[in-house]
């Protein structure tokens, strides 16, 4: 595992150096968006709505829309001046019974590993949490945002469990909650018996959709049912030429957005023609 954060836990007189690792690893099959006729990757461009130009990362900042169509632009310096906990400290604010935190508040989980010099105070904190059946309420800066979290113990390891802020959790307000539903004692007894009889082992469950998707991909690959993108070099050359022509046209055209769209359509037709030409050359060489 690769550490995603390094810092210290501030616990009383202790400063426990730790590294954080993501506690989960998603196993989704990585699927890309491709062009169905030829299997070419579909790329997403960042384009300005005002002038139709491609926008480099260095020119992208945050903005908040306000009534009237204006935008409040927030620079990196603006955001850096906002109050936030120290970027390298997990600040313990107190301890509460574990049952006080509703699981609906749970967000992401990170395992905390102590640095060698912090092993003893780390084990001391973990043991105290287990002994008291409590969790630590903490604040930490993750990705420059103040984050509410809890420290709990799992498999003798302290887990940093990020939490939703209390005002982010919605309360249910459904019509049936305001009705007086009459339950008979016998009905409740049968339901309780059923709940107690039907056990479940979470470890035995697998993602059947993912397994079926992986089997489908293997079968299609082994059966030769694949697409090989062709004419890539021709495509790239045509694209570069048309982008240069498009830029010169945009510089002199009073309607740059329409011009950009027309140039994009020209590029698409040119790429299709290049692929057909490459296909014909391939057929000629094979015969």
PDB file of C-alpha atoms in Angstrom:
ATOM      1  CA  UNK A   1       0.000   0.000   0.000  1.00  0.00           C
ATOM      2  CA  UNK A   2       1.076   3.571  -0.658  1.00  0.00           C
ATOM      3  CA  UNK A   3       0.711   6.199   2.054  1.00  0.00           C
ATOM      4  CA  UNK A   4      -1.731   8.965   1.116  1.00  0.00           C
ATOM      5  CA  UNK A   5      -0.988  11.235   4.103  1.00  0.00           C
ATOM      6  CA  UNK A   6       1.699  11.717   6.749  1.00  0.00           C
ATOM      7  CA  UNK A   7       1.442  13.625  10.006  1.00  0.00           C
ATOM      8  CA  UNK A   8       0.917  13.310  13.746  1.00  0.00           C
ATOM      9  CA  UNK A   9      -1.919  12.548  16.147  1.00  0.00           C
ATOM     10  CA  UNK A  10      -2.095  15.143  18.906  1.00  0.00           C
ATOM     11  CA  UNK A  11      -3.090  13.137  22.017  1.00  0.00           C
ATOM     12  CA  UNK A  12      -2.477  14.845  25.368  1.00  0.00           C
ATOM     13  CA  UNK A  13       1.254  15.332  25.745  1.00  0.00           C
ATOM     14  CA  UNK A  14       1.912  12.905  22.902  1.00  0.00           C
ATOM     15  CA  UNK A  15       2.539  13.689  19.229  1.00  0.00           C
ATOM     16  CA  UNK A  16       2.227  10.319  17.518  1.00  0.00           C
ATOM     17  CA  UNK A  17       3.773  10.240  14.011  1.00  0.00           C
ATOM     18  CA  UNK A  18       1.659   8.184  11.620  1.00  0.00           C
ATOM     19  CA  UNK A  19       1.101   7.428   7.951  1.00  0.00           C
ATOM     20  CA  UNK A  20      -2.385   6.982   6.471  1.00  0.00           C
ATOM     21  CA  UNK A  21      -3.360   4.343   3.917  1.00  0.00           C
ATOM     22  CA  UNK A  22      -6.687   3.886   2.173  1.00  0.00           C
ATOM     23  CA  UNK A  23      -8.548   1.090   3.971  1.00  0.00           C
ATOM     24  CA  UNK A  24     -10.469  -0.028   0.891  1.00  0.00           C
ATOM     25  CA  UNK A  25      -9.538  -1.004  -2.636  1.00  0.00           C
ATOM     26  CA  UNK A  26     -12.301  -0.791  -5.204  1.00  0.00           C
ATOM     27  CA  UNK A  27     -12.351  -3.634  -7.707  1.00  0.00           C
ATOM     28  CA  UNK A  28     -14.391  -2.056 -10.494  1.00  0.00           C
ATOM     29  CA  UNK A  29     -13.415  -3.200 -14.000  1.00  0.00           C
ATOM     30  CA  UNK A  30     -11.706  -0.230 -15.733  1.00  0.00           C
ATOM     31  CA  UNK A  31     -13.816   0.457 -18.816  1.00  0.00           C
ATOM     32  CA  UNK A  32     -12.999   3.299 -21.223  1.00  0.00           C
ATOM     33  CA  UNK A  33     -15.304   5.197 -23.541  1.00  0.00           C
ATOM     34  CA  UNK A  34     -14.431   4.252 -27.130  1.00  0.00           C
ATOM     35  CA  UNK A  35     -15.718   5.019 -30.619  1.00  0.00           C
ATOM     36  CA  UNK A  36     -17.809   1.969 -31.586  1.00  0.00           C
ATOM     37  CA  UNK A  37     -16.862   1.775 -35.311  1.00  0.00           C
ATOM     38  CA  UNK A  38     -13.101   1.595 -34.711  1.00  0.00           C
ATOM     39  CA  UNK A  39     -12.418   1.209 -30.969  1.00  0.00           C
ATOM     40  CA  UNK A  40     -10.573   4.530 -30.691  1.00  0.00           C
ATOM     41  CA  UNK A  41     -10.457   6.155 -27.251  1.00  0.00           C
ATOM     42  CA  UNK A  42     -12.862   9.056 -26.726  1.00  0.00           C
ATOM     43  CA  UNK A  43     -11.072  12.007 -25.162  1.00  0.00           C
ATOM     44  CA  UNK A  44     -12.675  14.770 -23.116  1.00  0.00           C
ATOM     45  CA  UNK A  45     -11.449  18.305 -23.778  1.00  0.00           C
ATOM     46  CA  UNK A  46     -11.688  21.213 -21.353  1.00  0.00           C
ATOM     47  CA  UNK A  47     -13.170  24.028 -23.412  1.00  0.00           C
ATOM     48  CA  UNK A  48     -14.093  27.558 -22.332  1.00  0.00           C
ATOM     49  CA  UNK A  49     -17.773  28.308 -22.972  1.00  0.00           C
ATOM     50  CA  UNK A  50     -16.983  31.948 -23.775  1.00  0.00           C
ATOM     51  CA  UNK A  51     -14.351  31.706 -26.512  1.00  0.00           C
ATOM     52  CA  UNK A  52     -14.372  27.987 -27.362  1.00  0.00           C
ATOM     53  CA  UNK A  53     -10.644  27.651 -26.638  1.00  0.00           C
ATOM     54  CA  UNK A  54      -8.973  24.663 -24.989  1.00  0.00           C
ATOM     55  CA  UNK A  55      -8.051  25.607 -21.413  1.00  0.00           C
ATOM     56  CA  UNK A  56      -4.712  24.462 -19.887  1.00  0.00           C
ATOM     57  CA  UNK A  57      -4.653  23.354 -16.251  1.00  0.00           C
ATOM     58  CA  UNK A  58      -2.632  26.426 -15.262  1.00  0.00           C
ATOM     59  CA  UNK A  59      -5.550  28.695 -16.222  1.00  0.00           C
ATOM     60  CA  UNK A  60      -8.258  26.783 -14.322  1.00  0.00           C
ATOM     61  CA  UNK A  61      -9.418  28.205 -10.970  1.00  0.00           C
ATOM     62  CA  UNK A  62     -12.533  27.873  -8.816  1.00  0.00           C
ATOM     63  CA  UNK A  63     -15.621  29.995  -9.403  1.00  0.00           C
ATOM     64  CA  UNK A  64     -18.991  30.495  -7.705  1.00  0.00           C
ATOM     65  CA  UNK A  65     -22.003  31.628  -9.793  1.00  0.00           C
ATOM     66  CA  UNK A  66     -24.098  34.487  -8.400  1.00  0.00           C
ATOM     67  CA  UNK A  67     -27.475  35.863  -9.547  1.00  0.00           C
ATOM     68  CA  UNK A  68     -27.327  37.858 -12.749  1.00  0.00           C
ATOM     69  CA  UNK A  69     -24.853  35.593 -14.505  1.00  0.00           C
ATOM     70  CA  UNK A  70     -21.703  36.866 -12.785  1.00  0.00           C
ATOM     71  CA  UNK A  71     -19.060  34.566 -11.312  1.00  0.00           C
ATOM     72  CA  UNK A  72     -17.002  35.078  -8.161  1.00  0.00           C
ATOM     73  CA  UNK A  73     -13.510  33.883  -9.116  1.00  0.00           C
ATOM     74  CA  UNK A  74     -11.476  32.333  -6.287  1.00  0.00           C
ATOM     75  CA  UNK A  75      -7.724  32.067  -6.805  1.00  0.00           C
ATOM     76  CA  UNK A  76      -5.354  29.649  -5.108  1.00  0.00           C
ATOM     77  CA  UNK A  77      -4.194  32.506  -2.861  1.00  0.00           C
ATOM     78  CA  UNK A  78      -7.797  33.216  -1.826  1.00  0.00           C
ATOM     79  CA  UNK A  79      -8.350  29.602  -0.812  1.00  0.00           C
ATOM     80  CA  UNK A  80      -4.999  29.354   0.964  1.00  0.00           C
ATOM     81  CA  UNK A  81      -6.002  32.185   3.322  1.00  0.00           C
ATOM     82  CA  UNK A  82      -9.100  30.352   4.595  1.00  0.00           C
ATOM     83  CA  UNK A  83      -8.901  28.946   8.157  1.00  0.00           C
ATOM     84  CA  UNK A  84      -7.983  25.282   8.275  1.00  0.00           C
ATOM     85  CA  UNK A  85      -6.368  22.851  10.726  1.00  0.00           C
ATOM     86  CA  UNK A  86      -2.628  22.266  10.271  1.00  0.00           C
ATOM     87  CA  UNK A  87      -2.082  20.125   7.201  1.00  0.00           C
ATOM     88  CA  UNK A  88      -0.001  17.554   9.084  1.00  0.00           C
ATOM     89  CA  UNK A  89      -1.892  17.148  12.378  1.00  0.00           C
ATOM     90  CA  UNK A  90      -4.850  15.042  13.516  1.00  0.00           C
ATOM     91  CA  UNK A  91      -6.206  17.197  16.328  1.00  0.00           C
ATOM     92  CA  UNK A  92      -8.103  15.234  19.010  1.00  0.00           C
ATOM     93  CA  UNK A  93     -11.051  17.264  20.361  1.00  0.00           C
ATOM     94  CA  UNK A  94     -12.612  14.681  22.686  1.00  0.00           C
ATOM     95  CA  UNK A  95     -13.936  11.148  23.116  1.00  0.00           C
ATOM     96  CA  UNK A  96     -17.477   9.749  22.813  1.00  0.00           C
ATOM     97  CA  UNK A  97     -19.034   6.271  23.035  1.00  0.00           C
ATOM     98  CA  UNK A  98     -18.782   4.497  19.692  1.00  0.00           C
ATOM     99  CA  UNK A  99     -22.577   4.102  19.647  1.00  0.00           C
ATOM    100  CA  UNK A 100     -22.985   7.905  19.573  1.00  0.00           C
ATOM    101  CA  UNK A 101     -21.853   8.062  15.938  1.00  0.00           C
ATOM    102  CA  UNK A 102     -24.496   6.858  13.488  1.00  0.00           C
ATOM    103  CA  UNK A 103     -22.934   4.849  10.611  1.00  0.00           C
ATOM    104  CA  UNK A 104     -24.843   7.068   8.165  1.00  0.00           C
ATOM    105  CA  UNK A 105     -22.215   9.715   9.014  1.00  0.00           C
ATOM    106  CA  UNK A 106     -19.314   7.504   7.887  1.00  0.00           C
ATOM    107  CA  UNK A 107     -17.471   8.630   4.753  1.00  0.00           C
ATOM    108  CA  UNK A 108     -13.969   7.250   4.009  1.00  0.00           C
ATOM    109  CA  UNK A 109     -11.695   5.001   6.067  1.00  0.00           C
ATOM    110  CA  UNK A 110      -7.905   5.146   6.389  1.00  0.00           C
ATOM    111  CA  UNK A 111      -5.578   2.832   8.316  1.00  0.00           C
ATOM    112  CA  UNK A 112      -3.017   4.670  10.430  1.00  0.00           C
ATOM    113  CA  UNK A 113       0.434   3.101  10.772  1.00  0.00           C
ATOM    114  CA  UNK A 114       2.795   4.458  13.437  1.00  0.00           C
ATOM    115  CA  UNK A 115       6.323   5.495  12.621  1.00  0.00           C
ATOM    116  CA  UNK A 116       8.841   3.438  14.670  1.00  0.00           C
ATOM    117  CA  UNK A 117       9.315   6.253  17.195  1.00  0.00           C
ATOM    118  CA  UNK A 118       5.569   6.478  17.804  1.00  0.00           C
ATOM    119  CA  UNK A 119       4.723   2.799  18.257  1.00  0.00           C
ATOM    120  CA  UNK A 120       4.326   2.833  22.061  1.00  0.00           C
ATOM    121  CA  UNK A 121       2.037   5.911  22.326  1.00  0.00           C
ATOM    122  CA  UNK A 122       0.092   4.590  19.315  1.00  0.00           C
ATOM    123  CA  UNK A 123      -0.556   1.249  21.049  1.00  0.00           C
ATOM    124  CA  UNK A 124      -1.390   3.142  24.254  1.00  0.00           C
ATOM    125  CA  UNK A 125      -4.060   5.209  22.471  1.00  0.00           C
ATOM    126  CA  UNK A 126      -5.514   2.154  20.704  1.00  0.00           C
ATOM    127  CA  UNK A 127      -5.673   0.223  23.988  1.00  0.00           C
ATOM    128  CA  UNK A 128      -7.384   3.135  25.755  1.00  0.00           C
ATOM    129  CA  UNK A 129     -10.022   3.359  23.015  1.00  0.00           C
ATOM    130  CA  UNK A 130     -10.717  -0.382  23.255  1.00  0.00           C
ATOM    131  CA  UNK A 131     -10.796  -0.356  27.052  1.00  0.00           C
ATOM    132  CA  UNK A 132     -13.290   2.510  27.223  1.00  0.00           C
ATOM    133  CA  UNK A 133     -15.281   1.486  24.107  1.00  0.00           C
ATOM    134  CA  UNK A 134     -14.944   5.044  22.880  1.00  0.00           C
ATOM    135  CA  UNK A 135     -13.795   6.777  19.726  1.00  0.00           C
ATOM    136  CA  UNK A 136     -11.824   9.995  19.406  1.00  0.00           C
ATOM    137  CA  UNK A 137     -13.491  12.947  17.684  1.00  0.00           C
ATOM    138  CA  UNK A 138     -10.856  14.733  15.599  1.00  0.00           C
ATOM    139  CA  UNK A 139     -10.342  17.365  12.953  1.00  0.00           C
ATOM    140  CA  UNK A 140      -7.812  17.060  10.159  1.00  0.00           C
ATOM    141  CA  UNK A 141      -7.034  18.909   6.931  1.00  0.00           C
ATOM    142  CA  UNK A 142      -7.360  16.596   3.934  1.00  0.00           C
ATOM    143  CA  UNK A 143      -6.820  18.109   0.494  1.00  0.00           C
ATOM    144  CA  UNK A 144      -6.780  21.521   2.195  1.00  0.00           C
ATOM    145  CA  UNK A 145     -10.319  21.063   3.533  1.00  0.00           C
ATOM    146  CA  UNK A 146     -11.193  20.904   7.212  1.00  0.00           C
ATOM    147  CA  UNK A 147     -12.540  17.404   7.799  1.00  0.00           C
ATOM    148  CA  UNK A 148     -14.429  15.983  10.769  1.00  0.00           C
ATOM    149  CA  UNK A 149     -13.362  12.442  11.620  1.00  0.00           C
ATOM    150  CA  UNK A 150     -13.185   9.770  14.302  1.00  0.00           C
ATOM    151  CA  UNK A 151     -10.383   7.502  15.450  1.00  0.00           C
ATOM    152  CA  UNK A 152     -11.536   3.944  16.113  1.00  0.00           C
ATOM    153  CA  UNK A 153      -9.763   0.607  16.385  1.00  0.00           C
ATOM    154  CA  UNK A 154     -10.063  -2.289  13.949  1.00  0.00           C
ATOM    155  CA  UNK A 155      -7.824  -5.360  14.134  1.00  0.00           C
ATOM    156  CA  UNK A 156      -5.546  -3.568  16.632  1.00  0.00           C
ATOM    157  CA  UNK A 157      -5.071  -0.777  14.092  1.00  0.00           C
ATOM    158  CA  UNK A 158      -6.328   2.778  14.509  1.00  0.00           C
ATOM    159  CA  UNK A 159      -8.683   3.793  11.717  1.00  0.00           C
ATOM    160  CA  UNK A 160      -9.175   7.406  10.699  1.00  0.00           C
ATOM    161  CA  UNK A 161     -12.879   7.422   9.823  1.00  0.00           C
ATOM    162  CA  UNK A 162     -13.888  10.631   8.062  1.00  0.00           C
ATOM    163  CA  UNK A 163     -17.394  11.815   8.885  1.00  0.00           C
ATOM    164  CA  UNK A 164     -20.072  13.952   7.331  1.00  0.00           C
ATOM    165  CA  UNK A 165     -20.761  17.199   9.126  1.00  0.00           C
ATOM    166  CA  UNK A 166     -23.953  16.972  11.229  1.00  0.00           C
ATOM    167  CA  UNK A 167     -25.845  19.419   8.994  1.00  0.00           C
ATOM    168  CA  UNK A 168     -25.044  17.284   5.929  1.00  0.00           C
ATOM    169  CA  UNK A 169     -27.124  14.339   7.165  1.00  0.00           C
ATOM    170  CA  UNK A 170     -30.767  14.510   6.131  1.00  0.00           C
ATOM    171  CA  UNK A 171     -33.548  13.428   8.443  1.00  0.00           C
ATOM    172  CA  UNK A 172     -36.278  11.192   6.975  1.00  0.00           C
ATOM    173  CA  UNK A 173     -39.738  12.741   6.852  1.00  0.00           C
ATOM    174  CA  UNK A 174     -41.974  10.170   5.195  1.00  0.00           C
ATOM    175  CA  UNK A 175     -45.752  10.070   5.533  1.00  0.00           C
ATOM    176  CA  UNK A 176     -45.842   6.657   7.241  1.00  0.00           C
ATOM    177  CA  UNK A 177     -43.725   8.009  10.114  1.00  0.00           C
ATOM    178  CA  UNK A 178     -46.697  10.140  11.145  1.00  0.00           C
ATOM    179  CA  UNK A 179     -49.175   7.258  11.041  1.00  0.00           C
ATOM    180  CA  UNK A 180     -50.154   4.943  13.902  1.00  0.00           C
ATOM    181  CA  UNK A 181     -49.492   1.460  12.477  1.00  0.00           C
ATOM    182  CA  UNK A 182     -51.120  -1.308  14.538  1.00  0.00           C
ATOM    183  CA  UNK A 183     -48.817  -4.340  14.970  1.00  0.00           C
ATOM    184  CA  UNK A 184     -50.173  -7.523  16.474  1.00  0.00           C
ATOM    185  CA  UNK A 185     -48.015  -9.338  19.002  1.00  0.00           C
ATOM    186  CA  UNK A 186     -48.057 -12.573  17.008  1.00  0.00           C
ATOM    187  CA  UNK A 187     -46.938 -10.794  13.832  1.00  0.00           C
ATOM    188  CA  UNK A 188     -44.040  -9.181  15.635  1.00  0.00           C
ATOM    189  CA  UNK A 189     -43.020 -12.499  17.222  1.00  0.00           C
ATOM    190  CA  UNK A 190     -42.928 -14.252  13.836  1.00  0.00           C
ATOM    191  CA  UNK A 191     -40.886 -11.419  12.319  1.00  0.00           C
ATOM    192  CA  UNK A 192     -38.409 -11.539  15.218  1.00  0.00           C
ATOM    193  CA  UNK A 193     -38.045 -15.311  14.867  1.00  0.00           C
ATOM    194  CA  UNK A 194     -37.375 -14.949  11.143  1.00  0.00           C
ATOM    195  CA  UNK A 195     -34.713 -12.292  11.745  1.00  0.00           C
ATOM    196  CA  UNK A 196     -32.974 -14.446  14.326  1.00  0.00           C
ATOM    197  CA  UNK A 197     -33.051 -17.583  12.143  1.00  0.00           C
ATOM    198  CA  UNK A 198     -31.721 -16.043   8.924  1.00  0.00           C
ATOM    199  CA  UNK A 199     -28.016 -15.449   9.506  1.00  0.00           C
ATOM    200  CA  UNK A 200     -25.596 -14.039   6.955  1.00  0.00           C
ATOM    201  CA  UNK A 201     -21.834 -14.186   6.439  1.00  0.00           C
ATOM    202  CA  UNK A 202     -20.696 -11.027   4.652  1.00  0.00           C
ATOM    203  CA  UNK A 203     -17.361 -12.645   3.748  1.00  0.00           C
ATOM    204  CA  UNK A 204     -19.184 -15.122   1.504  1.00  0.00           C
ATOM    205  CA  UNK A 205     -20.651 -12.447  -0.774  1.00  0.00           C
ATOM    206  CA  UNK A 206     -18.970 -11.563  -4.067  1.00  0.00           C
ATOM    207  CA  UNK A 207     -19.654  -9.016  -6.792  1.00  0.00           C
ATOM    208  CA  UNK A 208     -21.413 -11.245  -9.322  1.00  0.00           C
ATOM    209  CA  UNK A 209     -21.823  -8.430 -11.854  1.00  0.00           C
ATOM    210  CA  UNK A 210     -18.060  -7.768 -11.885  1.00  0.00           C
ATOM    211  CA  UNK A 211     -17.279 -11.479 -12.201  1.00  0.00           C
ATOM    212  CA  UNK A 212     -19.714 -11.835 -15.110  1.00  0.00           C
ATOM    213  CA  UNK A 213     -18.269  -8.730 -16.803  1.00  0.00           C
ATOM    214  CA  UNK A 214     -14.710 -10.052 -16.478  1.00  0.00           C
ATOM    215  CA  UNK A 215     -15.813 -13.424 -17.901  1.00  0.00           C
ATOM    216  CA  UNK A 216     -17.506 -11.653 -20.821  1.00  0.00           C
ATOM    217  CA  UNK A 217     -14.362  -9.627 -21.567  1.00  0.00           C
ATOM    218  CA  UNK A 218     -12.161 -12.750 -21.452  1.00  0.00           C
ATOM    219  CA  UNK A 219     -14.519 -14.651 -23.748  1.00  0.00           C
ATOM    220  CA  UNK A 220     -14.652 -11.845 -26.320  1.00  0.00           C
ATOM    221  CA  UNK A 221     -10.858 -11.359 -26.200  1.00  0.00           C
ATOM    222  CA  UNK A 222     -10.101 -15.082 -26.557  1.00  0.00           C
ATOM    223  CA  UNK A 223     -12.627 -15.346 -29.387  1.00  0.00           C
ATOM    224  CA  UNK A 224     -11.029 -12.508 -31.321  1.00  0.00           C
ATOM    225  CA  UNK A 225     -14.052 -10.242 -30.905  1.00  0.00           C
ATOM    226  CA  UNK A 226     -11.921  -7.108 -30.498  1.00  0.00           C
ATOM    227  CA  UNK A 227     -11.295  -3.839 -32.306  1.00  0.00           C
ATOM    228  CA  UNK A 228      -7.803  -2.601 -33.151  1.00  0.00           C
ATOM    229  CA  UNK A 229      -7.716   1.187 -33.638  1.00  0.00           C
ATOM    230  CA  UNK A 230      -6.186   1.951 -37.065  1.00  0.00           C
ATOM    231  CA  UNK A 231      -4.829   4.977 -38.838  1.00  0.00           C
ATOM    232  CA  UNK A 232      -3.614   6.546 -35.591  1.00  0.00           C
ATOM    233  CA  UNK A 233      -0.627   8.311 -37.104  1.00  0.00           C
ATOM    234  CA  UNK A 234      -2.761   9.606 -39.975  1.00  0.00           C
ATOM    235  CA  UNK A 235      -5.394  10.767 -37.497  1.00  0.00           C
ATOM    236  CA  UNK A 236      -2.875  12.621 -35.349  1.00  0.00           C
ATOM    237  CA  UNK A 237      -1.393  14.379 -38.379  1.00  0.00           C
ATOM    238  CA  UNK A 238      -4.801  15.457 -39.654  1.00  0.00           C
ATOM    239  CA  UNK A 239      -5.826  16.608 -36.177  1.00  0.00           C
ATOM    240  CA  UNK A 240      -2.701  18.726 -35.716  1.00  0.00           C
ATOM    241  CA  UNK A 241      -3.193  20.356 -39.127  1.00  0.00           C
ATOM    242  CA  UNK A 242      -6.854  21.127 -38.535  1.00  0.00           C
ATOM    243  CA  UNK A 243      -6.178  22.474 -35.037  1.00  0.00           C
ATOM    244  CA  UNK A 244      -3.645  24.895 -36.504  1.00  0.00           C
ATOM    245  CA  UNK A 245      -6.108  25.960 -39.209  1.00  0.00           C
ATOM    246  CA  UNK A 246      -8.860  26.239 -36.598  1.00  0.00           C
ATOM    247  CA  UNK A 247      -6.753  28.516 -34.386  1.00  0.00           C
ATOM    248  CA  UNK A 248      -5.930  30.845 -37.265  1.00  0.00           C
ATOM    249  CA  UNK A 249      -9.611  30.975 -38.214  1.00  0.00           C
ATOM    250  CA  UNK A 250     -10.726  31.621 -34.624  1.00  0.00           C
ATOM    251  CA  UNK A 251      -8.269  34.505 -34.335  1.00  0.00           C
ATOM    252  CA  UNK A 252      -9.951  36.269 -37.264  1.00  0.00           C
ATOM    253  CA  UNK A 253     -13.531  35.043 -36.967  1.00  0.00           C
ATOM    254  CA  UNK A 254     -16.091  37.084 -34.963  1.00  0.00           C
ATOM    255  CA  UNK A 255     -17.989  33.884 -34.115  1.00  0.00           C
ATOM    256  CA  UNK A 256     -15.264  31.590 -32.663  1.00  0.00           C
ATOM    257  CA  UNK A 257     -17.593  29.023 -31.077  1.00  0.00           C
ATOM    258  CA  UNK A 258     -19.363  28.263 -34.382  1.00  0.00           C
ATOM    259  CA  UNK A 259     -16.019  28.180 -36.159  1.00  0.00           C
ATOM    260  CA  UNK A 260     -14.611  25.745 -33.595  1.00  0.00           C
ATOM    261  CA  UNK A 261     -17.594  23.455 -34.014  1.00  0.00           C
ATOM    262  CA  UNK A 262     -17.242  23.499 -37.793  1.00  0.00           C
ATOM    263  CA  UNK A 263     -13.528  22.732 -37.503  1.00  0.00           C
ATOM    264  CA  UNK A 264     -14.269  19.840 -35.157  1.00  0.00           C
ATOM    265  CA  UNK A 265     -16.721  18.410 -37.697  1.00  0.00           C
ATOM    266  CA  UNK A 266     -14.088  18.775 -40.421  1.00  0.00           C
ATOM    267  CA  UNK A 267     -11.587  16.948 -38.225  1.00  0.00           C
ATOM    268  CA  UNK A 268     -14.016  14.093 -37.655  1.00  0.00           C
ATOM    269  CA  UNK A 269     -14.659  13.688 -41.397  1.00  0.00           C
ATOM    270  CA  UNK A 270     -10.941  13.851 -42.148  1.00  0.00           C
ATOM    271  CA  UNK A 271     -10.164  11.179 -39.558  1.00  0.00           C
ATOM    272  CA  UNK A 272     -12.849   8.921 -41.032  1.00  0.00           C
ATOM    273  CA  UNK A 273     -11.360   9.381 -44.498  1.00  0.00           C
ATOM    274  CA  UNK A 274      -7.875   8.576 -43.177  1.00  0.00           C
ATOM    275  CA  UNK A 275      -9.145   5.378 -41.571  1.00  0.00           C
ATOM    276  CA  UNK A 276     -10.848   4.293 -44.813  1.00  0.00           C
ATOM    277  CA  UNK A 277      -7.667   4.974 -46.759  1.00  0.00           C
ATOM    278  CA  UNK A 278      -5.619   2.948 -44.283  1.00  0.00           C
ATOM    279  CA  UNK A 279      -8.133   0.108 -44.522  1.00  0.00           C
ATOM    280  CA  UNK A 280      -7.968   0.094 -48.329  1.00  0.00           C
ATOM    281  CA  UNK A 281      -4.162   0.019 -48.229  1.00  0.00           C
ATOM    282  CA  UNK A 282      -4.332  -2.933 -45.831  1.00  0.00           C
ATOM    283  CA  UNK A 283      -6.669  -4.851 -48.173  1.00  0.00           C
ATOM    284  CA  UNK A 284      -4.493  -4.096 -51.182  1.00  0.00           C
ATOM    285  CA  UNK A 285      -1.345  -5.350 -49.471  1.00  0.00           C
ATOM    286  CA  UNK A 286      -3.066  -8.550 -48.325  1.00  0.00           C
ATOM    287  CA  UNK A 287      -4.173  -9.397 -51.873  1.00  0.00           C
TER     288      UNK A 287
END
